[in-house]
Short mmCIF file of C-alpha atoms and ligand atoms in Angstrom, two decimals:
data_model
loop_
_atom_site.label_atom_id
_atom_site.label_comp_id
_atom_site.label_asym_id
_atom_site.label_seq_id
_atom_site.Cartn_x
_atom_site.Cartn_y
_atom_site.Cartn_z
CA MET A 1 0.01 -0.01 0.00
CA ARG A 2 1.27 3.44 -0.87
CA ARG A 3 1.58 6.20 1.64
CA LEU A 4 -1.31 8.15 0.20
CA ASP A 5 -3.53 5.07 0.41
CA VAL A 6 -2.58 4.56 4.03
CA LYS A 7 -3.44 8.16 4.78
CA ILE A 8 -6.79 7.95 3.06
CA VAL A 9 -7.66 4.74 4.92
CA LEU A 10 -6.70 6.37 8.20
CA ILE A 11 -8.80 9.45 7.43
CA LEU A 12 -11.77 7.28 6.48
CA PHE A 13 -11.33 5.23 9.64
CA VAL A 14 -11.17 8.29 11.85
CA THR A 15 -14.18 9.94 10.19
CA VAL A 16 -16.21 6.76 10.52
CA ALA A 17 -14.95 5.54 13.86
CA LEU A 18 -15.29 8.76 15.80
CA PRO A 19 -19.06 9.27 15.38
CA LEU A 20 -19.56 5.55 15.85
CA ALA A 21 -17.65 5.51 19.11
CA ILE A 22 -19.79 8.40 20.32
CA SER A 23 -22.96 6.60 19.20
CA VAL A 24 -21.90 3.41 20.98
CA TYR A 25 -21.38 5.40 24.16
CA LEU A 26 -24.75 7.11 23.86
CA VAL A 27 -26.56 3.85 23.10
CA ASN A 28 -24.86 2.23 26.08
CA ARG A 29 -26.14 4.97 28.33
CA ALA A 30 -29.64 4.96 26.86
CA VAL A 31 -29.89 1.21 27.26
CA ASP A 32 -28.66 1.50 30.84
CA THR A 33 -31.25 4.07 31.70
CA SER A 34 -34.14 2.30 30.06
CA LEU A 35 -33.20 -1.01 31.61
CA ALA A 36 -32.99 0.64 35.03
CA LEU A 37 -36.48 2.02 34.46
CA GLY A 38 -37.93 -1.28 33.23
CA LEU A 39 -36.14 -3.97 35.15
CA ASN A 40 -36.89 -3.50 38.82
CA ALA A 41 -38.41 -5.37 41.78
CA LYS A 42 -41.67 -3.41 41.61
CA VAL A 43 -42.38 -4.63 38.09
CA VAL A 44 -41.52 -8.18 39.15
CA ASP A 45 -44.03 -7.91 42.01
CA GLN A 46 -46.73 -6.58 39.74
CA LEU A 47 -46.17 -9.27 37.18
CA GLU A 48 -46.35 -11.88 39.93
CA GLN A 49 -49.64 -10.40 41.18
CA GLY A 50 -51.04 -10.59 37.65
CA LEU A 51 -50.02 -14.20 37.48
CA GLU A 52 -51.72 -14.80 40.84
CA VAL A 53 -54.97 -13.35 39.48
CA HIS A 54 -54.81 -15.72 36.50
CA ARG A 55 -54.16 -18.65 38.78
CA GLY A 56 -57.13 -17.72 41.00
CA TYR A 57 -59.34 -17.48 37.99
CA ILE A 58 -58.32 -20.91 36.80
CA THR A 59 -58.94 -22.42 40.28
CA GLU A 60 -62.34 -20.79 40.17
CA LEU A 61 -62.99 -22.38 36.77
CA LYS A 62 -61.98 -25.77 38.08
CA ARG A 63 -64.27 -25.39 41.04
CA GLY A 64 -67.16 -24.52 38.69
CA VAL A 65 -66.54 -27.67 36.74
CA GLU A 66 -66.47 -29.74 39.95
CA LEU A 67 -69.78 -28.23 41.01
CA ARG A 68 -71.35 -29.04 37.69
CA PHE A 69 -70.04 -32.57 37.94
CA GLU A 70 -71.60 -32.91 41.39
CA ARG A 71 -74.87 -31.74 39.94
CA LEU A 72 -74.55 -34.32 37.18
CA VAL A 73 -73.86 -37.07 39.70
CA ASP A 74 -76.87 -36.04 41.74
CA SER A 75 -79.03 -35.88 38.67
CA HIS A 76 -82.15 -37.66 39.64
CA ARG A 77 -83.26 -38.72 36.22
CA LEU A 78 -80.00 -40.24 35.30
CA PHE A 79 -80.18 -42.23 38.51
CA GLU A 80 -83.70 -43.42 37.85
CA THR A 81 -83.25 -44.46 34.25
CA ALA A 82 -80.07 -46.31 35.16
CA ILE A 83 -82.00 -48.43 37.54
CA PHE A 84 -84.45 -49.35 34.80
CA ASP A 85 -81.50 -50.36 32.77
CA ASP A 86 -83.12 -49.03 29.66
CA ARG A 87 -80.16 -48.28 27.49
CA PRO A 88 -81.85 -46.13 24.81
CA GLN A 89 -83.70 -44.17 27.47
CA LEU A 90 -80.51 -43.66 29.36
CA GLU A 91 -78.75 -42.40 26.32
CA MET A 92 -81.54 -39.94 25.60
CA ALA A 93 -81.48 -38.67 29.14
CA ILE A 94 -77.75 -38.13 29.00
CA ALA A 95 -78.05 -36.36 25.66
CA LYS A 96 -80.59 -34.01 27.20
CA LEU A 97 -78.21 -33.24 30.04
CA ILE A 98 -75.43 -32.49 27.60
CA GLU A 99 -77.77 -30.21 25.66
CA GLN A 100 -78.64 -28.31 28.79
CA ASP A 101 -75.03 -27.77 29.84
CA PRO A 102 -72.96 -26.32 26.98
CA SER A 103 -69.72 -26.97 28.89
CA LEU A 104 -70.39 -30.68 29.09
CA ILE A 105 -68.72 -32.46 26.21
CA SER A 106 -69.20 -36.13 26.88
CA VAL A 107 -70.42 -38.60 29.48
CA ARG A 108 -69.22 -42.18 29.70
CA LEU A 109 -70.53 -45.02 31.84
CA THR A 110 -68.67 -48.28 32.33
CA GLY A 111 -69.28 -51.43 34.31
CA PRO A 112 -68.15 -55.05 34.44
CA GLY A 113 -69.81 -57.36 32.00
CA THR A 114 -71.50 -54.67 30.00
CA ASP A 115 -70.54 -52.42 26.99
CA PRO A 116 -69.47 -48.94 27.96
CA LEU A 117 -72.05 -46.26 27.16
CA GLU A 118 -70.80 -42.92 25.85
CA VAL A 119 -72.69 -39.86 24.74
CA SER A 120 -70.89 -36.82 23.28
CA THR A 121 -72.00 -33.34 22.38
CA SER A 122 -73.09 -32.78 18.82
CA GLY A 123 -71.70 -29.16 18.82
CA SER A 124 -68.15 -28.21 17.84
CA VAL A 125 -65.43 -28.51 20.46
CA ASP A 126 -62.80 -26.10 19.03
CA GLN A 127 -60.94 -23.61 21.15
CA VAL A 128 -61.66 -25.77 24.11
CA ARG A 129 -59.52 -27.44 26.64
CA THR A 130 -61.06 -30.50 28.27
CA MET A 131 -61.25 -31.50 31.93
CA ALA A 132 -62.28 -35.07 32.75
CA MET A 133 -64.01 -35.88 36.05
CA ASN A 134 -64.43 -39.44 37.33
CA ARG A 135 -66.57 -40.94 40.01
CA ALA A 136 -67.34 -44.47 41.11
CA ILE A 137 -71.15 -44.80 41.36
CA PRO A 138 -73.57 -47.71 41.51
CA LEU A 139 -75.84 -47.26 38.55
CA GLY A 140 -77.26 -50.64 37.81
CA ARG A 141 -74.69 -52.51 35.88
CA PHE A 142 -72.49 -49.39 35.53
CA VAL A 143 -70.05 -48.67 38.32
CA HIS A 144 -68.05 -45.76 36.90
CA LEU A 145 -69.03 -42.35 35.59
CA GLN A 146 -66.74 -40.09 33.58
CA ALA A 147 -67.74 -36.67 32.45
CA VAL A 148 -65.65 -34.41 30.23
CA PHE A 149 -66.10 -30.66 30.51
CA GLY A 150 -64.81 -28.00 28.11
CA VAL A 151 -63.06 -24.93 29.39
CA ASP A 152 -62.06 -21.94 27.18
CA THR A 153 -58.39 -22.40 26.14
CA ALA A 154 -57.78 -18.65 25.92
CA ILE A 155 -57.67 -18.49 29.71
CA PHE A 156 -55.03 -21.18 29.89
CA GLU A 157 -52.98 -19.66 27.10
CA ALA A 158 -53.07 -16.28 28.78
CA TYR A 159 -51.95 -17.92 31.99
CA ASN A 160 -49.11 -19.75 30.22
CA THR A 161 -47.92 -16.60 28.47
CA ALA A 162 -48.06 -14.60 31.66
CA GLY A 163 -46.08 -17.34 33.38
CA GLU A 164 -43.42 -17.39 30.68
CA SER A 165 -42.99 -13.64 30.61
CA PHE A 166 -42.81 -13.59 34.35
CA THR A 167 -40.07 -16.24 34.38
CA THR A 168 -38.06 -14.48 31.68
CA TYR A 169 -38.46 -11.11 33.28
CA ARG A 170 -37.55 -12.37 36.71
CA ALA A 171 -34.44 -14.03 35.27
CA LEU A 172 -33.45 -10.78 33.62
CA ALA A 173 -34.15 -8.70 36.68
CA GLU A 174 -32.15 -11.07 38.80
CA ALA A 175 -29.26 -11.34 36.29
CA PRO A 176 -25.93 -9.59 37.10
CA PRO A 177 -26.38 -5.80 36.72
CA ASP A 178 -24.60 -5.38 33.30
CA TYR A 179 -25.62 -8.66 31.75
CA LEU A 180 -28.37 -7.36 29.45
CA ASN A 181 -26.76 -4.07 28.72
CA ASN A 182 -23.48 -5.72 27.69
CA ARG A 183 -25.23 -8.19 25.46
CA PHE A 184 -27.26 -5.52 23.80
CA VAL A 185 -24.31 -3.19 23.27
CA TRP A 186 -22.20 -6.04 21.87
CA VAL A 187 -24.84 -6.92 19.33
CA TYR A 188 -25.06 -3.24 18.43
CA ILE A 189 -21.27 -2.96 18.07
CA SER A 190 -21.03 -6.08 15.93
CA LEU A 191 -23.74 -4.84 13.56
CA LEU A 192 -22.06 -1.46 13.35
CA GLY A 193 -18.73 -3.21 12.77
CA ILE A 194 -20.15 -5.02 9.76
CA ILE A 195 -21.64 -1.85 8.34
CA VAL A 196 -18.39 0.06 8.94
CA ALA A 197 -16.38 -2.72 7.24
CA ILE A 198 -18.62 -2.67 4.18
CA SER A 199 -18.69 1.10 3.84
CA MET A 200 -14.92 1.36 4.42
CA THR A 201 -14.23 -1.24 1.76
CA ILE A 202 -16.37 0.68 -0.71
CA GLY A 203 -14.73 3.95 0.35
CA ILE A 204 -11.24 2.51 0.08
CA LEU A 205 -11.85 1.00 -3.35
CA TRP A 206 -13.26 4.29 -4.56
CA THR A 207 -10.56 6.51 -3.14
CA ARG A 208 -7.84 4.13 -4.30
CA ARG A 209 -8.87 4.79 -7.86
CA MET A 210 -8.41 8.48 -7.23
CA ALA A 211 -5.18 7.89 -5.34
CA ARG A 212 -3.85 5.76 -8.21
CA ARG A 213 -4.38 8.64 -10.63
CA ILE A 214 -2.57 11.03 -8.33
CA HIS A 215 0.19 8.49 -7.90
CA ARG A 216 0.64 8.21 -11.65
CA LEU A 217 0.84 11.99 -11.85
CA ALA A 218 3.46 12.01 -9.08
CA GLU A 219 5.46 9.33 -10.90
CA ALA A 220 5.29 11.34 -14.13
CA THR A 221 6.48 14.45 -12.27
CA THR A 222 9.49 12.52 -10.98
CA LEU A 223 10.30 11.40 -14.54
CA VAL A 224 9.98 14.95 -15.84
CA ALA A 225 12.25 16.19 -13.04
CA ALA A 226 14.76 13.55 -14.08
CA GLY A 227 14.66 15.00 -17.60
CA ASP A 228 12.27 12.69 -19.46
CA LEU A 229 9.92 15.04 -21.29
CA SER A 230 8.22 12.35 -23.32
CA VAL A 231 5.91 11.25 -20.47
CA ARG A 232 2.21 11.85 -20.74
CA VAL A 233 -0.43 10.87 -18.17
CA ASP A 234 -3.91 9.62 -19.05
CA PRO A 235 -6.35 12.21 -17.63
CA GLY A 236 -8.93 9.47 -16.85
CA SER A 237 -12.05 11.59 -16.44
CA ASP A 238 -12.97 15.23 -16.71
CA ASP A 239 -12.79 16.13 -13.03
CA GLU A 240 -10.32 18.34 -11.15
CA VAL A 241 -7.66 15.61 -11.20
CA GLY A 242 -8.29 15.10 -14.91
CA ARG A 243 -7.85 18.79 -15.57
CA LEU A 244 -4.72 18.83 -13.41
CA VAL A 245 -3.32 15.97 -15.51
CA GLU A 246 -4.25 17.76 -18.72
CA SER A 247 -2.51 20.94 -17.73
CA PHE A 248 0.48 18.88 -16.59
CA ASN A 249 0.60 17.23 -20.03
CA GLY A 250 0.30 20.65 -21.65
CA MET A 251 3.13 22.00 -19.55
CA VAL A 252 5.41 19.06 -20.30
CA SER A 253 4.81 19.27 -24.03
CA GLU A 254 5.45 23.01 -23.97
CA LEU A 255 8.62 22.35 -21.97
CA MET A 256 9.68 19.80 -24.57
CA THR A 257 9.02 22.22 -27.44
CA SER A 258 10.94 25.00 -25.81
CA ARG A 259 13.79 22.65 -24.88
CA THR A 260 14.11 21.43 -28.46
CA ARG A 261 13.90 25.02 -29.68
CA ILE A 262 16.61 26.13 -27.30
CA GLY A 263 18.72 23.12 -28.17
CA TYR A 264 18.46 23.84 -31.86
CA LEU A 265 19.21 27.51 -31.48
CA GLN A 266 22.25 26.65 -29.35
CA LYS A 267 23.46 24.22 -32.00
CA ILE A 268 22.93 26.77 -34.72
CA SER A 269 24.81 29.43 -32.83
CA ALA A 270 27.78 27.06 -32.45
CA TRP A 271 27.67 26.41 -36.21
CA GLN A 272 27.44 30.15 -36.85
CA GLU A 273 30.59 30.70 -34.82
CA MET A 274 32.36 28.04 -36.83
CA ALA A 275 31.13 29.52 -40.10
CA ARG A 276 32.36 32.92 -39.04
CA ARG A 277 35.90 31.63 -38.33
CA LEU A 278 35.95 29.52 -41.44
CA ALA A 279 34.84 32.41 -43.64
CA HIS A 280 37.41 34.62 -42.00
CA GLU A 281 40.27 32.08 -42.42
CA ILE A 282 39.38 31.32 -46.02
CA LYS A 283 38.57 34.83 -47.15
CA ASN A 284 41.90 36.41 -46.15
CA PRO A 285 44.24 34.40 -48.37
CA LEU A 286 41.83 34.46 -51.35
CA THR A 287 42.93 37.92 -52.63
CA PRO A 288 46.68 37.15 -52.46
CA ILE A 289 46.04 33.81 -54.21
CA HIS A 290 44.05 35.54 -56.91
CA LEU A 291 46.68 38.26 -57.36
CA ALA A 292 49.52 35.75 -57.42
CA ALA A 293 47.81 33.76 -60.17
CA GLN A 294 47.26 36.90 -62.19
CA GLN A 295 50.90 37.92 -61.71
CA LEU A 296 52.09 34.48 -62.79
CA ARG A 297 50.23 34.88 -66.07
CA GLN A 298 51.32 38.49 -66.66
CA LYS A 299 54.96 38.04 -65.70
CA TYR A 300 55.65 35.00 -67.95
CA PRO A 301 57.72 36.31 -70.85
CA GLY A 302 56.59 33.50 -73.15
CA GLY A 303 58.61 31.14 -75.32
CA ASP A 304 57.49 27.70 -74.29
CA GLU A 305 54.09 27.30 -75.80
CA GLN A 306 53.27 24.11 -73.97
CA PHE A 307 54.10 25.74 -70.66
CA GLN A 308 52.16 28.82 -71.69
CA ARG A 309 49.03 26.68 -72.16
CA LEU A 310 49.49 24.87 -68.85
CA LEU A 311 49.92 28.20 -67.11
CA GLU A 312 46.76 29.59 -68.71
CA GLN A 313 44.72 26.53 -67.71
CA SER A 314 46.04 26.42 -64.15
CA THR A 315 45.49 30.09 -63.44
CA GLU A 316 42.01 29.84 -64.87
CA ILE A 317 41.21 26.93 -62.50
CA ILE A 318 42.68 28.90 -59.61
CA GLU A 319 40.62 31.96 -60.46
CA GLU A 320 37.42 29.90 -60.83
CA GLU A 321 37.95 28.12 -57.54
CA VAL A 322 38.70 31.44 -55.87
CA VAL A 323 35.33 32.74 -57.12
CA THR A 324 33.54 29.64 -55.73
CA LEU A 325 35.35 29.99 -52.43
CA ARG A 326 34.43 33.67 -52.31
CA ARG A 327 30.76 32.77 -52.77
CA LEU A 328 31.04 30.11 -50.11
CA THR A 329 32.71 32.45 -47.62
CA SER A 330 30.10 35.09 -48.35
CA ASP A 331 27.36 32.48 -47.68
CA PHE A 332 29.15 31.42 -44.53
CA SER A 333 29.56 34.88 -43.22
CA SER A 334 26.01 35.84 -44.06
CA PHE A 335 24.91 32.74 -42.10
CA ALA A 336 27.31 33.71 -39.30
CA ARG A 337 25.97 37.25 -39.17
CA LEU A 338 22.24 36.51 -39.38
CA PRO A 339 20.56 39.65 -38.10
CA GLU A 340 18.43 39.54 -35.02
CA VAL A 341 14.71 39.04 -35.57
CA ARG A 342 12.70 42.24 -35.10
CA PRO A 343 9.04 41.29 -35.34
CA GLU A 344 6.22 43.71 -35.98
CA VAL A 345 2.50 43.13 -36.39
CA VAL A 346 1.69 42.46 -40.03
CA ASP A 347 -1.29 41.09 -41.90
CA LEU A 348 -0.49 37.63 -43.24
CA ALA A 349 -2.26 38.09 -46.58
CA ASP A 350 -0.41 41.35 -47.05
CA PHE A 351 2.92 39.70 -46.30
CA LEU A 352 2.27 36.78 -48.65
CA THR A 353 1.18 39.08 -51.49
CA ASP A 354 4.49 40.82 -51.05
CA CYS A 355 6.36 37.51 -51.25
CA GLU A 356 4.40 36.51 -54.35
CA ALA A 357 5.38 39.71 -56.11
CA SER A 358 9.09 39.34 -55.41
CA LEU A 359 9.36 35.57 -55.99
CA SER A 360 7.26 34.99 -59.04
CA HIS A 361 10.27 35.58 -61.29
CA LEU A 362 11.81 32.37 -59.87
CA ALA A 363 8.89 30.37 -61.19
CA VAL A 364 8.66 32.12 -64.54
CA GLN A 365 12.31 31.38 -65.16
CA ASP A 366 11.84 27.61 -64.59
CA GLU A 367 8.34 27.39 -66.06
CA ILE A 368 6.87 26.44 -62.72
CA VAL A 369 3.26 27.17 -61.77
CA LEU A 370 3.54 29.05 -58.47
CA THR A 371 0.22 29.66 -56.68
CA PHE A 372 -0.47 31.57 -53.51
CA ASP A 373 -3.69 30.71 -51.70
CA LEU A 374 -4.16 33.74 -49.51
CA PRO A 375 -6.34 33.87 -46.41
CA THR A 376 -9.56 35.81 -46.99
CA GLU A 377 -9.93 37.13 -43.46
CA PRO A 378 -7.26 39.39 -41.90
CA ILE A 379 -4.85 37.40 -39.77
CA LEU A 380 -2.39 39.42 -37.71
CA VAL A 381 1.01 37.89 -37.03
CA ARG A 382 4.23 39.13 -35.53
CA PHE A 383 6.76 38.84 -38.37
CA ASP A 384 10.13 40.26 -39.18
CA ARG A 385 9.13 40.83 -42.79
CA ILE A 386 12.64 40.59 -44.27
CA MET A 387 13.62 37.47 -42.32
CA MET A 388 10.34 35.65 -42.90
CA LYS A 389 10.51 36.49 -46.56
CA ARG A 390 13.91 34.87 -46.58
CA VAL A 391 12.30 31.70 -45.20
CA ILE A 392 9.60 31.67 -47.92
CA ASP A 393 12.29 32.45 -50.46
CA ASN A 394 14.48 29.53 -49.30
CA LEU A 395 11.59 27.08 -49.36
CA ILE A 396 10.35 28.12 -52.80
CA ARG A 397 13.92 28.10 -54.14
CA ASN A 398 14.42 24.56 -52.77
CA GLY A 399 11.15 23.53 -54.41
CA ALA A 400 12.22 25.01 -57.71
CA GLU A 401 15.60 23.30 -57.50
CA ALA A 402 13.94 19.96 -56.69
CA LEU A 403 11.59 20.35 -59.66
CA LYS A 404 14.46 21.25 -62.05
CA GLY A 405 15.98 17.78 -62.08
CA VAL A 406 12.77 15.85 -62.74
CA ASP A 407 10.48 16.01 -65.71
CA ALA A 408 7.14 16.49 -63.95
CA ASP A 409 4.32 17.17 -66.44
CA LYS A 410 3.42 20.29 -64.68
CA PRO A 411 5.94 21.49 -62.13
CA GLN A 412 3.98 23.22 -59.44
CA ILE A 413 4.60 24.96 -56.10
CA SER A 414 1.63 26.01 -53.94
CA VAL A 415 1.55 28.17 -50.86
CA TYR A 416 -1.43 27.94 -48.46
CA ALA A 417 -2.16 29.82 -45.28
CA VAL A 418 -4.84 28.72 -42.83
CA LYS A 419 -5.78 29.83 -39.36
CA SER A 420 -6.22 26.99 -36.91
CA ASP A 421 -9.65 26.72 -35.26
CA ASP A 422 -8.23 25.88 -31.88
CA ASP A 423 -9.37 28.84 -29.75
CA LYS A 424 -7.03 28.02 -26.91
CA GLN A 425 -3.89 28.78 -28.91
CA PRO A 426 -4.64 30.73 -32.09
CA GLU A 427 -2.06 29.79 -34.70
CA VAL A 428 -1.55 30.06 -38.42
CA GLU A 429 -0.20 27.38 -40.62
CA ILE A 430 1.69 28.16 -43.84
CA ARG A 431 2.26 25.22 -46.18
CA ILE A 432 4.65 25.23 -49.14
CA GLU A 433 4.12 22.19 -51.31
CA ASP A 434 5.74 21.01 -54.48
CA ASN A 435 5.12 18.05 -56.76
CA GLY A 436 8.80 17.20 -56.98
CA PRO A 437 10.48 13.96 -55.91
CA GLY A 438 10.14 14.71 -52.19
CA ILE A 439 12.71 14.01 -49.51
CA GLN A 440 14.11 10.56 -48.77
CA PRO A 441 12.89 9.35 -45.39
CA ASP A 442 16.44 8.81 -44.13
CA HIS A 443 17.23 12.45 -44.92
CA HIS A 444 14.30 13.75 -42.85
CA PRO A 445 16.24 14.00 -39.54
CA SER A 446 19.16 15.89 -41.15
CA ILE A 447 17.69 18.37 -43.64
CA PHE A 448 17.50 21.14 -41.05
CA ASP A 449 21.11 20.60 -39.98
CA PRO A 450 23.58 23.21 -41.23
CA TYR A 451 25.72 22.06 -44.19
CA PHE A 452 23.44 19.14 -44.99
CA THR A 453 22.97 19.20 -48.74
CA THR A 454 22.38 16.75 -51.58
CA LYS A 455 23.29 19.31 -54.21
CA SER A 456 26.75 19.71 -55.74
CA GLU A 457 26.50 23.48 -55.53
CA GLY A 458 24.49 23.56 -52.30
CA THR A 459 25.64 24.96 -48.97
CA GLY A 460 23.05 23.17 -46.85
CA LEU A 461 22.35 26.40 -45.03
CA GLY A 462 18.92 27.34 -46.45
CA LEU A 463 16.76 25.12 -44.18
CA ALA A 464 18.97 25.68 -41.14
CA ILE A 465 18.59 29.47 -41.50
CA SER A 466 14.87 29.08 -42.16
CA LYS A 467 14.37 26.95 -39.03
CA LYS A 468 16.33 29.36 -36.90
CA ILE A 469 14.19 32.26 -38.10
CA VAL A 470 10.92 30.36 -37.54
CA LEU A 471 11.98 29.30 -34.04
CA GLU A 472 12.84 32.89 -33.23
CA HIS A 473 9.23 33.72 -34.24
CA GLN A 474 8.07 31.24 -31.56
CA GLY A 475 7.01 28.94 -34.34
CA GLN A 476 7.78 25.49 -35.59
CA ILE A 477 8.73 24.09 -38.98
CA TRP A 478 8.71 20.54 -40.24
CA VAL A 479 8.48 18.61 -43.45
CA GLU A 480 5.73 16.28 -44.59
CA GLU A 481 5.14 14.24 -47.68
CA THR A 482 2.36 15.32 -50.05
CA VAL A 483 -0.17 12.84 -51.46
CA GLY A 484 1.74 12.89 -54.73
CA GLY A 485 5.04 12.18 -52.94
CA GLY A 486 6.35 15.73 -53.09
CA ALA A 487 7.69 17.76 -50.21
CA ALA A 488 5.41 19.91 -48.03
CA PHE A 489 7.07 22.29 -45.61
CA VAL A 490 4.76 23.35 -42.78
CA ILE A 491 5.34 26.47 -40.71
CA VAL A 492 3.16 27.06 -37.65
CA VAL A 493 3.36 30.39 -35.79
CA PRO A 494 1.17 31.91 -33.12
CA THR A 495 -1.04 34.78 -34.23
CA ALA A 496 -0.57 38.26 -32.80
CA GLU A 497 -3.70 37.68 -30.61
CA ALA A 498 -2.09 34.60 -29.06
CA ASP A 499 1.00 36.70 -28.36
CA LYS A 500 -1.04 39.33 -26.58
CA GLU A 501 -2.70 36.64 -24.40
CA ASP A 502 0.68 35.17 -23.54
CA ASN A 503 2.05 38.51 -22.47
CA SER A 504 -0.91 39.49 -20.33
N1 ADP B 601 11.45 20.85 -51.78
C1 ADP B 601 12.42 19.93 -51.63
N2 ADP B 601 12.35 18.77 -52.32
C2 ADP B 601 13.28 17.82 -52.18
N3 ADP B 601 14.35 17.93 -51.36
C3 ADP B 601 14.51 19.06 -50.66
C4 ADP B 601 13.55 20.11 -50.75
N4 ADP B 601 13.90 21.10 -49.92
C5 ADP B 601 15.10 20.71 -49.33
N5 ADP B 601 15.46 19.48 -49.78
C6 ADP B 601 16.60 18.71 -49.38
O1 ADP B 601 17.17 19.32 -48.20
C7 ADP B 601 18.51 19.61 -48.40
C8 ADP B 601 18.91 20.85 -47.63
O2 ADP B 601 18.33 21.98 -48.19
P1 ADP B 601 18.96 23.38 -47.87
O3 ADP B 601 19.19 23.49 -46.40
O4 ADP B 601 18.12 24.46 -48.45
O5 ADP B 601 20.35 23.33 -48.52
P2 ADP B 601 20.69 23.36 -50.07
O6 ADP B 601 19.52 23.92 -50.77
O7 ADP B 601 21.89 24.27 -50.12
O8 ADP B 601 21.01 21.96 -50.43
C9 ADP B 601 18.64 19.77 -49.89
O9 ADP B 601 19.96 19.50 -50.27
C10 ADP B 601 17.68 18.69 -50.40
O10 ADP B 601 18.28 17.45 -50.39
MG1 MG B 602 18.43 25.62 -50.29
#
């Protein structure tokens, strides 16, 4: 378990356990008080008295039954008919007696050497508890009389219930003082414990999800601090943590962009320094070499024709190479002394129209169709007009040079400018596409490096200079492949509105 998880669990535990502990205490006290009110000797006495009343009532009932039995025994008619030993008459007489006394359920006479005689009530005998009374009597051949009386069961049930409650209650009242309270509170605590365990499990599972996201963010931060700017964290959902993650990702990618920008500019400035020295070292001896060659040719008095020709050829080569070296050193020193970018707010369409006017001659000369697709709405950008024009110039020149070697049916270079719809960071995108042979994939990483060229007469400085200028405009430049396989250079720069927002 991570430290954050442990903390969350502890917080959950404290927030749950504290009110519960208080509630257990309060319940304990409430139970104590109510038990003290309910469980006392007075109540026991009263319950016992109630039980006594029930018992008296039942004794009374029994006595009633005994009295009725006595009356039955004394019944004159029964006696008489028995003597006559008229069985059907006897039965009828007994049936009449039963009819007269609703509590009498059955009468049974038995004697030696004769069948027992039994008469029962014809009514229902539900809800009734029976009481049998027996008496030995001389009734002709019968010697024994049994009568069964019905008593209402409700009375007995009430008596039983009262008895049970009394026993239970007395046991409780006589139990050790804390017995009931402790039991009750323990049941309460166990139930609460189960509820707490369930809710804490749910809480922990839920907060762990959150904690895991924060943990991932923390890990990513450590990686970034260690210098890895390629990390990105999955925002998960669109809550506060999600937004935190998103802004973290944004910050890291911005950091990466600016680190690459700074890295590139540092590299370029090292190359500029080298170009400056190189230009300086090469340029100085060029004039003496040129002069010496000229002198050689002038001072030779002549005579040897073969030598004369050799001399002519050699000095010509020297002079040609000196011219090439001069051009190279001038390129080098112009690269070394690239002026600082001084941006001003310009309208993009305006700027591109300007470029079109001054660059169309390049296309005319090579029979290339050069089209500028200008933005219709005004887009304000912060451009150093001269420097940015140099970028467009370099890219179009490269396109034209790439198209020169191949026989495309219709050599074409197109320039587009579009404003991105992303309101967060308003940008413009300028694309310069050609339908030439494109750039070999293995050249992609190097084309923006100074001195990388595939041309015999190239310096390899055009794209390096262009990238430096674009980066100094807070923009980015990269190359893509067009559908037709040509090269598409993409420049993205913030608009002047985006600049204003950044500064505020
Ligand atoms: N539009 C293009 N089509 C094909 N290749 C290109 C294009 N633009 C640039 N390149 C490649 O990138 C290299 C570097 O270009 P650049 O820096 O302008 O130097 P240079 O033009 O002096 O060679 C070129 O030599 C060429 O190989
Ligand atoms: Mg070039």
